[in-house]
Amino acid sequence: SDARVFSVVVIPFAVSNRLLLSRDVSQIERVETMRRDFVANVSHELRTPLTVVLGFLEHLVHDPGMDPATRANFTNMLHDQAQRMNRLVGDLLTLSKLENRQQPLPGEVVDMPALIAALVEDGRALSNGKHVFEVQDEAGNLLGSVNELRSAFGNLVSNAVRYTPAGGIIKLRWHTENGAPVFSVADNGIGIAAEHLPRLTERFYRVDKGRSAQTGGTGLGLAIVKHALLNHQARLEIDSALGAGSTFKAVFPAARLIVSASLAA
Ligand code: ADP
């Protein structure tokens, strides 16, 4: 009869619709929870230095006769905390730009030797002579966004400096593996225990919050790396052992490599 045809045809649709709907709802809930956590994290990360700033300002205002050495000390600490807030807001803006990029990549020819030289210069400035830098530049140029790659690679270099004790070696390597261009930063620093690796690129995820904050970390560096690489269809590989050091590798699609005449020869 008609009724039987109706039930055969409609019920499977109804079931699959309901399944789809509940999957959509749980996806929306997940996104909403992430958004709430993010706002709570940002608020907390800003409030911590702000509380310190307000405390020092109160002392300065209420104690005009404070001795000059203490005053200078307080002013320095105010400056440090303001810089910390500035770094956080800067990283938040960088991350939001990476996520909302309008023009699609490929983009421009990135002069890798020049970019690597700039990265080493920035790394040396941050290291303050405490680390040895080694460079191995064996590939050509890359098709992509120089700004995004500079901020991704720059974060890898600054992490290598910040998580490697004085005297450590930081190696920047640009080469190809099975035709795929690979940029890597290796250090022989404190390393990361395996259980942390899957969560490292999450915003504000840190192995040691104290060390991260003390060395100027915002907790957003690897989230920036992840999004910049995603925009280049590249993946991040992390190889690390506690106490032995870490290697962070950005593996790009072969199509992004521009082999220069001198390297091809
Ligand atoms: P942060 O500002 O805290 O450094 P990141 O997102 O750059 O934030 O890194 C997340 C965490 O990953 C760091 O807090 C640190 O625990 C760990 N990490 C990143 N790079 C290294 C490294 N080269 N060696 C050891 N640990 C690292």
CSV table of C-alpha atoms and ligand atoms in Angstrom, one decimal:
chain,number,residue,atom,x,y,z
A,1,SER,CA,0.0,0.0,0.0
A,2,ASP,CA,0.9,3.7,-0.1
A,3,ALA,CA,1.5,3.8,3.6
A,4,ARG,CA,4.2,1.1,3.4
A,5,VAL,CA,6.1,2.9,0.7
A,6,PHE,CA,5.9,6.1,2.7
A,7,SER,CA,7.4,4.4,5.8
A,8,VAL,CA,10.2,2.8,3.8
A,9,VAL,CA,11.2,6.0,2.1
A,10,VAL,CA,10.7,8.6,4.8
A,11,ILE,CA,12.0,6.9,8.0
A,12,PRO,CA,15.6,6.5,6.8
A,13,PHE,CA,15.6,10.1,5.9
A,14,ALA,CA,14.2,11.1,9.2
A,15,VAL,CA,16.8,9.1,11.1
A,16,SER,CA,19.7,10.4,9.1
A,17,ASN,CA,18.4,13.9,9.4
A,18,ARG,CA,18.2,13.6,13.2
A,19,LEU,CA,21.8,12.2,13.3
A,20,LEU,CA,23.0,15.0,11.1
A,21,LEU,CA,21.3,17.6,13.3
A,22,SER,CA,22.7,16.2,16.6
A,23,ARG,CA,26.2,16.1,15.0
A,24,ASP,CA,25.8,19.7,13.9
A,25,VAL,CA,24.7,20.7,17.4
A,26,SER,CA,27.6,19.0,19.1
A,27,GLN,CA,30.0,20.7,16.6
A,28,ILE,CA,28.5,24.1,17.4
A,29,GLU,CA,28.7,23.3,21.1
A,30,ARG,CA,32.4,22.4,20.8
A,31,VAL,CA,33.2,25.6,18.9
A,32,GLU,CA,31.3,27.6,21.5
A,33,THR,CA,33.2,26.0,24.4
A,34,MET,CA,36.5,26.7,22.6
A,35,ARG,CA,35.5,30.3,22.1
A,36,ARG,CA,34.5,30.7,25.8
A,37,ASP,CA,37.8,29.1,26.9
A,38,PHE,CA,39.7,31.4,24.6
A,39,VAL,CA,38.1,34.5,25.9
A,40,ALA,CA,38.6,33.3,29.5
A,41,ASN,CA,42.3,32.6,28.8
A,42,VAL,CA,43.0,35.9,27.1
A,43,SER,CA,41.3,37.8,30.0
A,44,HIS,CA,43.4,35.9,32.5
A,45,GLU,CA,46.6,36.4,30.5
A,46,LEU,CA,46.0,40.2,30.4
A,47,ARG,CA,44.8,40.5,33.9
A,48,THR,CA,48.0,39.0,35.4
A,49,PRO,CA,50.3,41.8,34.2
A,50,LEU,CA,47.7,44.4,34.6
A,51,THR,CA,47.3,43.6,38.3
A,52,VAL,CA,51.1,44.0,38.7
A,53,VAL,CA,51.0,47.3,36.9
A,54,LEU,CA,48.2,48.6,39.1
A,55,GLY,CA,50.0,47.5,42.3
A,56,PHE,CA,53.2,49.3,41.3
A,57,LEU,CA,51.4,52.4,40.2
A,58,GLU,CA,49.6,52.6,43.6
A,59,HIS,CA,52.9,52.5,45.4
A,60,LEU,CA,54.4,55.2,43.1
A,61,VAL,CA,51.3,57.5,43.6
A,62,HIS,CA,51.1,57.0,47.4
A,63,ASP,CA,54.7,57.3,48.2
A,64,PRO,CA,56.1,60.4,46.4
A,65,GLY,CA,59.2,60.4,48.7
A,66,MET,CA,60.2,56.9,47.5
A,67,ASP,CA,64.0,56.6,47.2
A,68,PRO,CA,65.3,56.8,43.6
A,69,ALA,CA,66.6,53.3,43.4
A,70,THR,CA,63.3,51.8,44.4
A,71,ARG,CA,61.5,54.1,42.0
A,72,ALA,CA,63.7,53.0,39.2
A,73,ASN,CA,63.1,49.4,40.0
A,74,PHE,CA,59.4,49.9,40.0
A,75,THR,CA,59.5,51.7,36.7
A,76,ASN,CA,61.5,48.9,35.2
A,77,MET,CA,58.9,46.4,36.3
A,78,LEU,CA,56.1,48.5,35.0
A,79,HIS,CA,57.9,48.6,31.7
A,80,ASP,CA,58.3,44.8,31.6
A,81,GLN,CA,54.7,44.1,32.3
A,82,ALA,CA,53.5,46.6,29.7
A,83,GLN,CA,55.8,44.9,27.2
A,84,ARG,CA,54.3,41.5,28.2
A,85,MET,CA,50.8,42.9,27.5
A,86,ASN,CA,52.0,44.4,24.2
A,87,ARG,CA,53.5,41.0,23.1
A,88,LEU,CA,50.3,39.3,23.9
A,89,VAL,CA,48.1,41.7,22.0
A,90,GLY,CA,50.6,41.6,19.1
A,91,ASP,CA,50.4,37.7,19.0
A,92,LEU,CA,46.6,37.8,19.2
A,93,LEU,CA,46.5,40.2,16.2
A,94,THR,CA,48.9,38.0,14.2
A,95,LEU,CA,46.9,34.9,14.9
A,96,SER,CA,43.6,36.6,14.0
A,97,LYS,CA,45.2,37.8,10.7
A,98,LEU,CA,46.4,34.3,9.9
A,99,GLU,CA,43.0,32.8,10.4
A,100,ASN,CA,41.2,35.5,8.4
A,101,ARG,CA,43.5,35.9,5.5
A,102,GLN,CA,41.4,37.0,2.5
A,103,GLN,CA,43.7,36.4,-0.5
A,104,PRO,CA,44.6,32.8,-1.1
A,105,LEU,CA,48.3,31.7,-1.3
A,106,PRO,CA,50.6,30.8,-3.3
A,107,GLY,CA,51.6,34.5,-3.1
A,108,GLU,CA,55.2,35.7,-3.6
A,109,VAL,CA,58.7,34.3,-4.1
A,110,VAL,CA,60.2,34.1,-0.7
A,111,ASP,CA,64.0,34.7,-0.7
A,112,MET,CA,65.0,32.0,1.7
A,113,PRO,CA,68.7,32.9,2.1
A,114,ALA,CA,67.6,36.4,3.1
A,115,LEU,CA,64.9,35.2,5.4
A,116,ILE,CA,67.3,32.8,7.1
A,117,ALA,CA,69.9,35.5,7.6
A,118,ALA,CA,67.2,37.7,9.2
A,119,LEU,CA,66.1,34.9,11.4
A,120,VAL,CA,69.6,34.2,12.6
A,121,GLU,CA,70.1,37.9,13.3
A,122,ASP,CA,66.9,38.1,15.4
A,123,GLY,CA,67.8,34.8,17.1
A,124,ARG,CA,71.3,36.1,18.0
A,125,ALA,CA,69.8,39.4,19.4
A,126,LEU,CA,67.4,37.4,21.6
A,127,SER,CA,70.1,34.9,22.7
A,128,ASN,CA,72.5,37.7,23.7
A,129,GLY,CA,75.5,35.7,22.7
A,130,LYS,CA,74.5,32.7,24.9
A,131,HIS,CA,73.9,30.2,22.0
A,132,VAL,CA,75.8,29.0,19.0
A,133,PHE,CA,73.8,29.3,15.7
A,134,GLU,CA,74.4,27.0,12.8
A,135,VAL,CA,72.9,27.3,9.3
A,136,GLN,CA,72.5,24.7,6.6
A,137,ASP,CA,70.9,26.2,3.5
A,138,GLU,CA,70.6,23.7,0.7
A,139,ALA,CA,67.2,24.3,-1.0
A,140,GLY,CA,66.0,27.1,-3.3
A,141,ASN,CA,63.3,29.7,-2.7
A,142,LEU,CA,59.7,29.1,-1.5
A,143,LEU,CA,56.4,30.2,-2.9
A,144,GLY,CA,54.4,31.7,-0.1
A,145,SER,CA,53.9,34.7,2.2
A,146,VAL,CA,57.2,36.2,3.5
A,147,ASN,CA,55.3,37.8,6.4
A,148,GLU,CA,53.6,34.6,7.5
A,149,LEU,CA,56.8,32.5,7.1
A,150,ARG,CA,58.9,35.0,9.0
A,151,SER,CA,56.5,34.9,11.9
A,152,ALA,CA,56.2,31.1,11.9
A,153,PHE,CA,60.0,30.5,11.6
A,154,GLY,CA,60.7,33.4,14.0
A,155,ASN,CA,58.6,31.7,16.7
A,156,LEU,CA,60.5,28.4,16.2
A,157,VAL,CA,63.8,30.2,16.5
A,158,SER,CA,62.8,32.2,19.6
A,159,ASN,CA,61.4,29.0,21.3
A,160,ALA,CA,64.7,27.3,20.6
A,161,VAL,CA,66.6,30.2,22.3
A,162,ARG,CA,64.1,30.3,25.2
A,163,TYR,CA,64.1,26.6,25.9
A,164,THR,CA,67.8,26.0,25.5
A,165,PRO,CA,70.2,26.8,28.3
A,166,ALA,CA,73.2,29.0,27.7
A,167,GLY,CA,75.9,27.3,25.6
A,168,GLY,CA,73.4,25.4,23.6
A,169,ILE,CA,73.4,24.9,19.8
A,170,ILE,CA,70.6,26.0,17.5
A,171,LYS,CA,70.5,24.7,14.0
A,172,LEU,CA,68.5,26.2,11.2
A,173,ARG,CA,68.2,23.8,8.2
A,174,TRP,CA,66.6,24.4,4.8
A,175,HIS,CA,66.7,21.4,2.6
A,176,THR,CA,64.6,18.9,0.7
A,177,GLU,CA,63.3,15.5,1.7
A,178,ASN,CA,62.0,13.3,-1.1
A,179,GLY,CA,61.4,16.5,-3.2
A,180,ALA,CA,59.5,18.3,-0.4
A,181,PRO,CA,61.1,21.5,1.0
A,182,VAL,CA,61.7,21.3,4.7
A,183,PHE,CA,62.6,24.1,7.1
A,184,SER,CA,63.7,22.9,10.5
A,185,VAL,CA,65.0,24.4,13.8
A,186,ALA,CA,66.8,22.0,16.1
A,187,ASP,CA,68.0,22.7,19.6
A,188,ASN,CA,69.8,20.7,22.3
A,189,GLY,CA,67.7,22.3,25.1
A,190,ILE,CA,65.3,21.1,27.7
A,191,GLY,CA,63.2,19.0,25.4
A,192,ILE,CA,59.5,18.0,25.8
A,193,ALA,CA,58.0,14.9,27.2
A,194,ALA,CA,56.0,12.8,24.7
A,195,GLU,CA,52.7,13.3,26.5
A,196,HIS,CA,52.7,17.0,25.8
A,197,LEU,CA,53.5,16.8,22.1
A,198,PRO,CA,49.9,16.4,20.8
A,199,ARG,CA,48.7,19.6,22.5
A,200,LEU,CA,51.6,21.9,22.0
A,201,THR,CA,50.0,24.0,19.2
A,202,GLU,CA,46.9,24.7,21.2
A,203,ARG,CA,46.5,28.3,22.2
A,204,PHE,CA,48.0,28.9,25.7
A,205,TYR,CA,49.1,25.3,26.2
A,206,ARG,CA,52.4,25.3,28.0
A,207,VAL,CA,54.5,22.5,29.5
A,208,ASP,CA,55.8,24.9,32.2
A,209,LYS,CA,53.8,28.1,32.6
A,210,GLY,CA,56.5,29.7,34.9
A,211,ARG,CA,59.3,29.3,32.4
A,212,SER,CA,57.2,30.4,29.5
A,213,ALA,CA,56.2,33.6,31.1
A,214,GLN,CA,59.6,34.3,32.6
A,215,THR,CA,61.2,34.1,29.1
A,216,GLY,CA,58.6,36.3,27.5
A,217,GLY,CA,56.3,33.7,26.1
A,218,THR,CA,52.7,34.5,25.3
A,219,GLY,CA,51.6,30.8,24.9
A,220,LEU,CA,50.5,31.6,21.3
A,221,GLY,CA,53.8,31.0,19.4
A,222,LEU,CA,53.1,27.5,18.2
A,223,ALA,CA,49.4,28.3,17.4
A,224,ILE,CA,50.8,31.0,15.1
A,225,VAL,CA,53.2,28.5,13.6
A,226,LYS,CA,50.4,26.0,13.0
A,227,HIS,CA,48.1,28.5,11.3
A,228,ALA,CA,50.8,30.0,9.1
A,229,LEU,CA,51.8,26.5,7.9
A,230,LEU,CA,48.2,25.5,7.3
A,231,ASN,CA,47.9,28.5,5.0
A,232,HIS,CA,50.8,27.1,3.1
A,233,GLN,CA,49.4,23.5,3.0
A,234,ALA,CA,52.5,22.6,5.1
A,235,ARG,CA,52.6,20.4,8.2
A,236,LEU,CA,54.5,20.7,11.5
A,237,GLU,CA,56.5,17.7,12.7
A,238,ILE,CA,57.9,17.8,16.3
A,239,ASP,CA,60.6,15.4,17.4
A,240,SER,CA,61.7,15.9,21.0
A,241,ALA,CA,63.1,14.1,24.0
A,242,LEU,CA,63.1,15.4,27.5
A,243,GLY,CA,66.6,16.7,28.4
A,244,ALA,CA,68.0,16.1,25.0
A,245,GLY,CA,66.4,18.8,22.8
A,246,SER,CA,63.8,19.3,20.1
A,247,THR,CA,63.5,19.6,16.4
A,248,PHE,CA,60.5,21.4,14.8
A,249,LYS,CA,60.1,20.7,11.1
A,250,ALA,CA,57.9,22.5,8.6
A,251,VAL,CA,57.3,20.2,5.7
A,252,PHE,CA,56.0,22.0,2.5
A,253,PRO,CA,54.4,20.6,-0.6
A,254,ALA,CA,56.9,20.0,-3.3
A,255,ALA,CA,55.0,22.5,-5.6
A,256,ARG,CA,56.1,25.4,-3.3
A,257,LEU,CA,59.8,24.9,-4.0
A,258,ILE,CA,61.5,27.1,-6.6
A,259,VAL,CA,64.8,25.5,-7.5
A,260,SER,CA,67.3,28.2,-8.3
A,261,ALA,CA,69.6,27.7,-11.3
A,262,SER,CA,72.8,27.5,-9.1
A,263,LEU,CA,71.3,24.7,-6.9
A,264,ALA,CA,69.9,22.8,-9.9
A,265,ALA,CA,73.3,22.8,-11.6
B,1,ADP,P1,55.3,29.9,24.7
B,1,ADP,O1,55.0,31.3,24.6
B,1,ADP,O2,54.8,29.4,26.0
B,1,ADP,O3,56.7,29.5,24.4
B,1,ADP,P2,54.5,28.4,22.4
B,1,ADP,O4,53.1,28.2,21.8
B,1,ADP,O5,55.5,28.9,21.5
B,1,ADP,O6,54.3,29.2,23.7
B,1,ADP,O7,55.0,26.9,22.9
B,1,ADP,C1,54.1,26.1,23.7
B,1,ADP,C2,55.0,25.3,24.7
B,1,ADP,O8,55.8,24.4,24.0
B,1,ADP,C3,56.0,26.1,25.5
B,1,ADP,O9,55.4,26.7,26.6
B,1,ADP,C4,57.0,25.1,25.9
B,1,ADP,O10,56.6,24.4,27.0
B,1,ADP,C5,57.0,24.1,24.7
B,1,ADP,N1,58.1,24.4,23.7
B,1,ADP,C6,58.0,25.1,22.5
B,1,ADP,N2,59.2,25.1,21.9
B,1,ADP,C7,60.0,24.4,22.7
B,1,ADP,C8,61.4,24.0,22.5
B,1,ADP,N3,62.2,24.4,21.5
B,1,ADP,N4,62.0,23.2,23.5
B,1,ADP,C9,61.2,22.9,24.6
B,1,ADP,N5,59.9,23.2,24.8
B,1,ADP,C10,59.3,23.9,23.8
